[in-house]
């Protein structure tokens, strides 16, 4: 495999770096975007228990904010709950925008890697073809090894670019969809909290 990479020429170096970086981003996001970390299942029930038992205080709010991204959103709403329903909802929406932005961290870079990797491969293809034609011009068709080397470099860099781009693009799309799904879940939990705090909804879970 290493011999195959070396035969692709210098442009295989940025492709290797891109593949390592894309893999690192995918692994980091897989860990950071776990549903149990972003939106714990029983968090809203726990918050309601605090409210019902009059245990909600500054320490609980700090704990809630540090607990998870959903906790940050709920804490922002609770901090502004005394100002009325609309202000509470606005605070939740503002915090949700910030939280979702943080959840999308590194995904722009992952998408960029998915886009530029085929271009790097194409550049390697062009360089390989140029070298092949230069070999023909300098030695004619009498040295097929030089011609084969240029064509081989062209094919290897193209394959390398696609090898990096395809999984990077798949994971980029997957994480964007995953974040959108979690955003809907967090929105539902936050709206339920607003309704409960302001008496517009009966509690439909067991704390």
Short mmCIF file of C-alpha atoms in Angstrom, two decimals:
data_model
loop_
_atom_site.label_atom_id
_atom_site.label_comp_id
_atom_site.label_asym_id
_atom_site.label_seq_id
_atom_site.Cartn_x
_atom_site.Cartn_y
_atom_site.Cartn_z
CA UNK A 1 0.00 0.00 0.00
CA UNK A 2 2.81 2.42 0.87
CA UNK A 3 4.47 1.72 -2.48
CA UNK A 4 1.20 2.56 -4.18
CA UNK A 5 0.99 5.84 -2.27
CA UNK A 6 4.60 6.74 -3.12
CA UNK A 7 4.01 6.07 -6.79
CA UNK A 8 1.26 8.70 -6.75
CA UNK A 9 3.82 11.48 -6.38
CA UNK A 10 3.97 14.58 -4.20
CA UNK A 11 0.27 15.30 -4.44
CA UNK A 12 -0.43 12.20 -2.39
CA UNK A 13 0.99 14.05 0.64
CA UNK A 14 -1.85 16.61 0.91
CA UNK A 15 -4.33 13.81 0.17
CA UNK A 16 -2.91 11.77 3.05
CA UNK A 17 -3.10 14.80 5.34
CA UNK A 18 -6.69 15.42 4.24
CA UNK A 19 -7.63 11.80 4.95
CA UNK A 20 -6.11 11.92 8.45
CA UNK A 21 -7.83 15.22 9.23
CA UNK A 22 -11.19 14.01 7.92
CA UNK A 23 -10.93 10.83 9.99
CA UNK A 24 -10.06 12.84 13.11
CA UNK A 25 -13.07 15.13 12.61
CA UNK A 26 -15.42 12.18 12.08
CA UNK A 27 -14.24 10.47 15.26
CA UNK A 28 -14.40 13.67 17.32
CA UNK A 29 -17.91 14.49 16.10
CA UNK A 30 -19.08 10.92 16.67
CA UNK A 31 -18.07 11.31 20.31
CA UNK A 32 -19.37 14.87 20.74
CA UNK A 33 -22.72 14.35 19.00
CA UNK A 34 -23.97 11.39 21.00
CA UNK A 35 -27.66 11.86 21.79
CA UNK A 36 -27.03 10.90 25.42
CA UNK A 37 -24.56 13.77 25.70
CA UNK A 38 -26.43 16.40 23.69
CA UNK A 39 -29.99 15.78 24.88
CA UNK A 40 -30.17 13.38 27.86
CA UNK A 41 -33.48 11.54 27.92
CA UNK A 42 -34.56 12.35 31.49
CA UNK A 43 -33.20 15.87 31.76
CA UNK A 44 -36.53 17.67 31.46
CA UNK A 45 -38.07 15.37 34.07
CA UNK A 46 -35.21 16.19 36.43
CA UNK A 47 -35.68 19.92 35.87
CA UNK A 48 -39.41 19.60 36.58
CA UNK A 49 -38.58 17.76 39.78
CA UNK A 50 -36.42 20.69 40.87
CA UNK A 51 -39.20 23.16 40.09
CA UNK A 52 -41.89 21.09 41.79
CA UNK A 53 -39.81 20.59 44.93
CA UNK A 54 -38.65 24.23 44.94
CA UNK A 55 -35.03 23.12 44.62
CA UNK A 56 -34.21 25.29 41.61
CA UNK A 57 -31.46 27.73 42.52
CA UNK A 58 -28.32 29.26 41.06
CA UNK A 59 -26.24 26.13 41.73
CA UNK A 60 -28.83 23.93 40.00
CA UNK A 61 -28.89 26.26 37.02
CA UNK A 62 -25.08 26.15 36.75
CA UNK A 63 -25.22 22.38 36.97
CA UNK A 64 -27.90 22.28 34.29
CA UNK A 65 -25.95 24.57 31.99
CA UNK A 66 -22.80 22.45 32.30
CA UNK A 67 -24.67 19.18 31.89
CA UNK A 68 -25.36 19.21 28.15
CA UNK A 69 -26.28 21.43 25.18
CA UNK A 70 -29.96 20.81 25.97
CA UNK A 71 -29.22 21.85 29.55
CA UNK A 72 -27.77 25.14 28.27
CA UNK A 73 -30.99 25.84 26.38
CA UNK A 74 -33.26 24.96 29.29
CA UNK A 75 -31.13 27.02 31.69
CA UNK A 76 -31.40 30.06 29.41
CA UNK A 77 -35.18 29.71 29.43
CA UNK A 78 -35.42 29.26 33.18
CA UNK A 79 -33.24 32.32 33.82
CA UNK A 80 -35.78 34.42 31.91
CA UNK A 81 -38.97 32.60 32.91
CA UNK A 82 -40.06 35.36 35.31
CA UNK A 83 -40.20 37.85 32.41
CA UNK A 84 -43.07 36.05 30.71
CA UNK A 85 -43.64 33.40 28.10
CA UNK A 86 -42.44 35.35 25.07
CA UNK A 87 -39.20 36.53 26.67
CA UNK A 88 -38.53 32.98 27.85
CA UNK A 89 -39.04 31.65 24.32
CA UNK A 90 -36.77 34.33 22.84
CA UNK A 91 -34.01 33.44 25.32
CA UNK A 92 -34.36 29.78 24.40
CA UNK A 93 -34.22 30.51 20.67
CA UNK A 94 -31.13 32.71 21.04
CA UNK A 95 -29.32 30.09 23.09
CA UNK A 96 -30.42 27.32 20.71
CA UNK A 97 -28.82 29.15 17.78
CA UNK A 98 -25.52 29.31 19.66
CA UNK A 99 -25.73 25.67 20.73
CA UNK A 100 -26.45 24.42 17.22
CA UNK A 101 -23.56 26.50 15.88
CA UNK A 102 -21.27 24.76 18.38
CA UNK A 103 -22.66 21.34 17.41
CA UNK A 104 -21.71 22.07 13.79
CA UNK A 105 -18.08 22.71 14.78
CA UNK A 106 -15.55 21.33 12.27
CA UNK A 107 -18.27 20.28 9.81
CA UNK A 108 -17.44 23.15 7.46
CA UNK A 109 -13.85 21.91 7.38
CA UNK A 110 -15.04 18.35 6.75
CA UNK A 111 -17.18 19.54 3.85
CA UNK A 112 -14.25 21.52 2.47
CA UNK A 113 -12.03 18.44 2.59
CA UNK A 114 -14.72 16.48 0.76
CA UNK A 115 -14.77 19.12 -1.99
CA UNK A 116 -11.06 19.76 -2.46
CA UNK A 117 -9.88 16.14 -2.34
CA UNK A 118 -11.22 15.29 -5.83
CA UNK A 119 -9.66 18.53 -7.09
CA UNK A 120 -6.30 17.48 -5.69
CA UNK A 121 -6.77 14.12 -7.37
CA UNK A 122 -7.63 15.86 -10.63
CA UNK A 123 -4.54 18.03 -10.31
CA UNK A 124 -2.48 14.88 -9.87
CA UNK A 125 -4.12 13.45 -12.96
CA UNK A 126 -3.20 16.51 -15.01
CA UNK A 127 0.38 16.43 -13.70
CA UNK A 128 0.68 12.72 -14.50
CA UNK A 129 -0.63 13.19 -18.03
CA UNK A 130 1.75 16.12 -18.58
CA UNK A 131 4.67 13.96 -17.44
CA UNK A 132 3.52 11.19 -19.77
CA UNK A 133 3.47 13.54 -22.76
CA UNK A 134 6.82 15.01 -21.77
CA UNK A 135 8.24 11.49 -21.71
CA UNK A 136 6.90 10.91 -25.20
CA UNK A 137 8.39 14.19 -26.45
CA UNK A 138 11.79 13.54 -24.93
CA UNK A 139 12.26 9.87 -25.74
CA UNK A 140 9.53 9.06 -28.20
CA UNK A 141 7.58 5.88 -27.77
CA UNK A 142 10.71 3.83 -27.19
CA UNK A 143 10.52 4.01 -23.38
CA UNK A 144 7.11 2.72 -22.30
CA UNK A 145 8.17 2.74 -18.64
CA UNK A 146 8.19 6.54 -18.51
CA UNK A 147 4.79 6.69 -20.17
CA UNK A 148 3.40 4.09 -17.78
CA UNK A 149 4.77 6.01 -14.79
CA UNK A 150 2.93 9.19 -15.77
CA UNK A 151 -0.33 7.36 -16.41
CA UNK A 152 0.00 5.44 -13.14
CA UNK A 153 0.48 8.67 -11.18
CA UNK A 154 -2.59 10.13 -12.86
CA UNK A 155 -4.76 7.16 -11.93
CA UNK A 156 -3.48 6.81 -8.37
CA UNK A 157 -4.03 10.46 -7.43
CA UNK A 158 -7.53 10.41 -8.91
CA UNK A 159 -8.39 7.30 -6.92
CA UNK A 160 -6.82 8.82 -3.79
CA UNK A 161 -8.89 11.99 -4.10
CA UNK A 162 -12.11 10.00 -4.46
CA UNK A 163 -11.10 7.68 -1.61
CA UNK A 164 -10.93 10.70 0.71
CA UNK A 165 -13.87 12.65 -0.72
CA UNK A 166 -16.58 9.98 -0.78
CA UNK A 167 -16.58 9.00 2.92
CA UNK A 168 -15.96 12.62 3.97
CA UNK A 169 -19.01 13.79 2.03
CA UNK A 170 -21.15 10.94 3.40
CA UNK A 171 -20.19 11.74 6.98
CA UNK A 172 -20.64 15.48 6.43
CA UNK A 173 -24.21 14.92 5.23
CA UNK A 174 -24.88 12.42 8.00
CA UNK A 175 -23.75 14.76 10.78
CA UNK A 176 -25.74 17.68 9.40
CA UNK A 177 -28.86 15.50 9.36
CA UNK A 178 -28.07 14.16 12.83
CA UNK A 179 -27.72 17.69 14.21
CA UNK A 180 -31.01 18.71 12.57
CA UNK A 181 -32.74 15.75 14.24
CA UNK A 182 -31.30 16.64 17.63
CA UNK A 183 -32.27 20.29 17.14
CA UNK A 184 -35.90 19.24 16.66
CA UNK A 185 -35.74 17.10 19.81
CA UNK A 186 -34.24 19.94 21.86
CA UNK A 187 -36.84 22.37 20.51
CA UNK A 188 -39.65 20.06 21.58
CA UNK A 189 -38.17 19.70 25.06
CA UNK A 190 -37.71 23.46 25.41
CA UNK A 191 -41.26 24.22 24.27
CA UNK A 192 -42.59 21.67 26.73
CA UNK A 193 -40.65 23.41 29.52
CA UNK A 194 -42.12 26.79 28.54
CA UNK A 195 -45.63 25.39 28.57
CA UNK A 196 -45.13 23.67 31.92
CA UNK A 197 -43.59 26.71 33.61
CA UNK A 198 -46.38 29.00 32.44
CA UNK A 199 -49.16 26.54 33.17
CA UNK A 200 -50.18 25.85 29.57
CA UNK A 201 -49.44 22.12 29.61
CA UNK A 202 -50.10 19.27 31.98
CA UNK A 203 -47.04 17.29 33.03
CA UNK A 204 -47.00 14.17 30.83
CA UNK A 205 -43.91 12.46 32.20
CA UNK A 206 -42.86 10.95 35.48
CA UNK A 207 -40.09 12.97 37.14
#
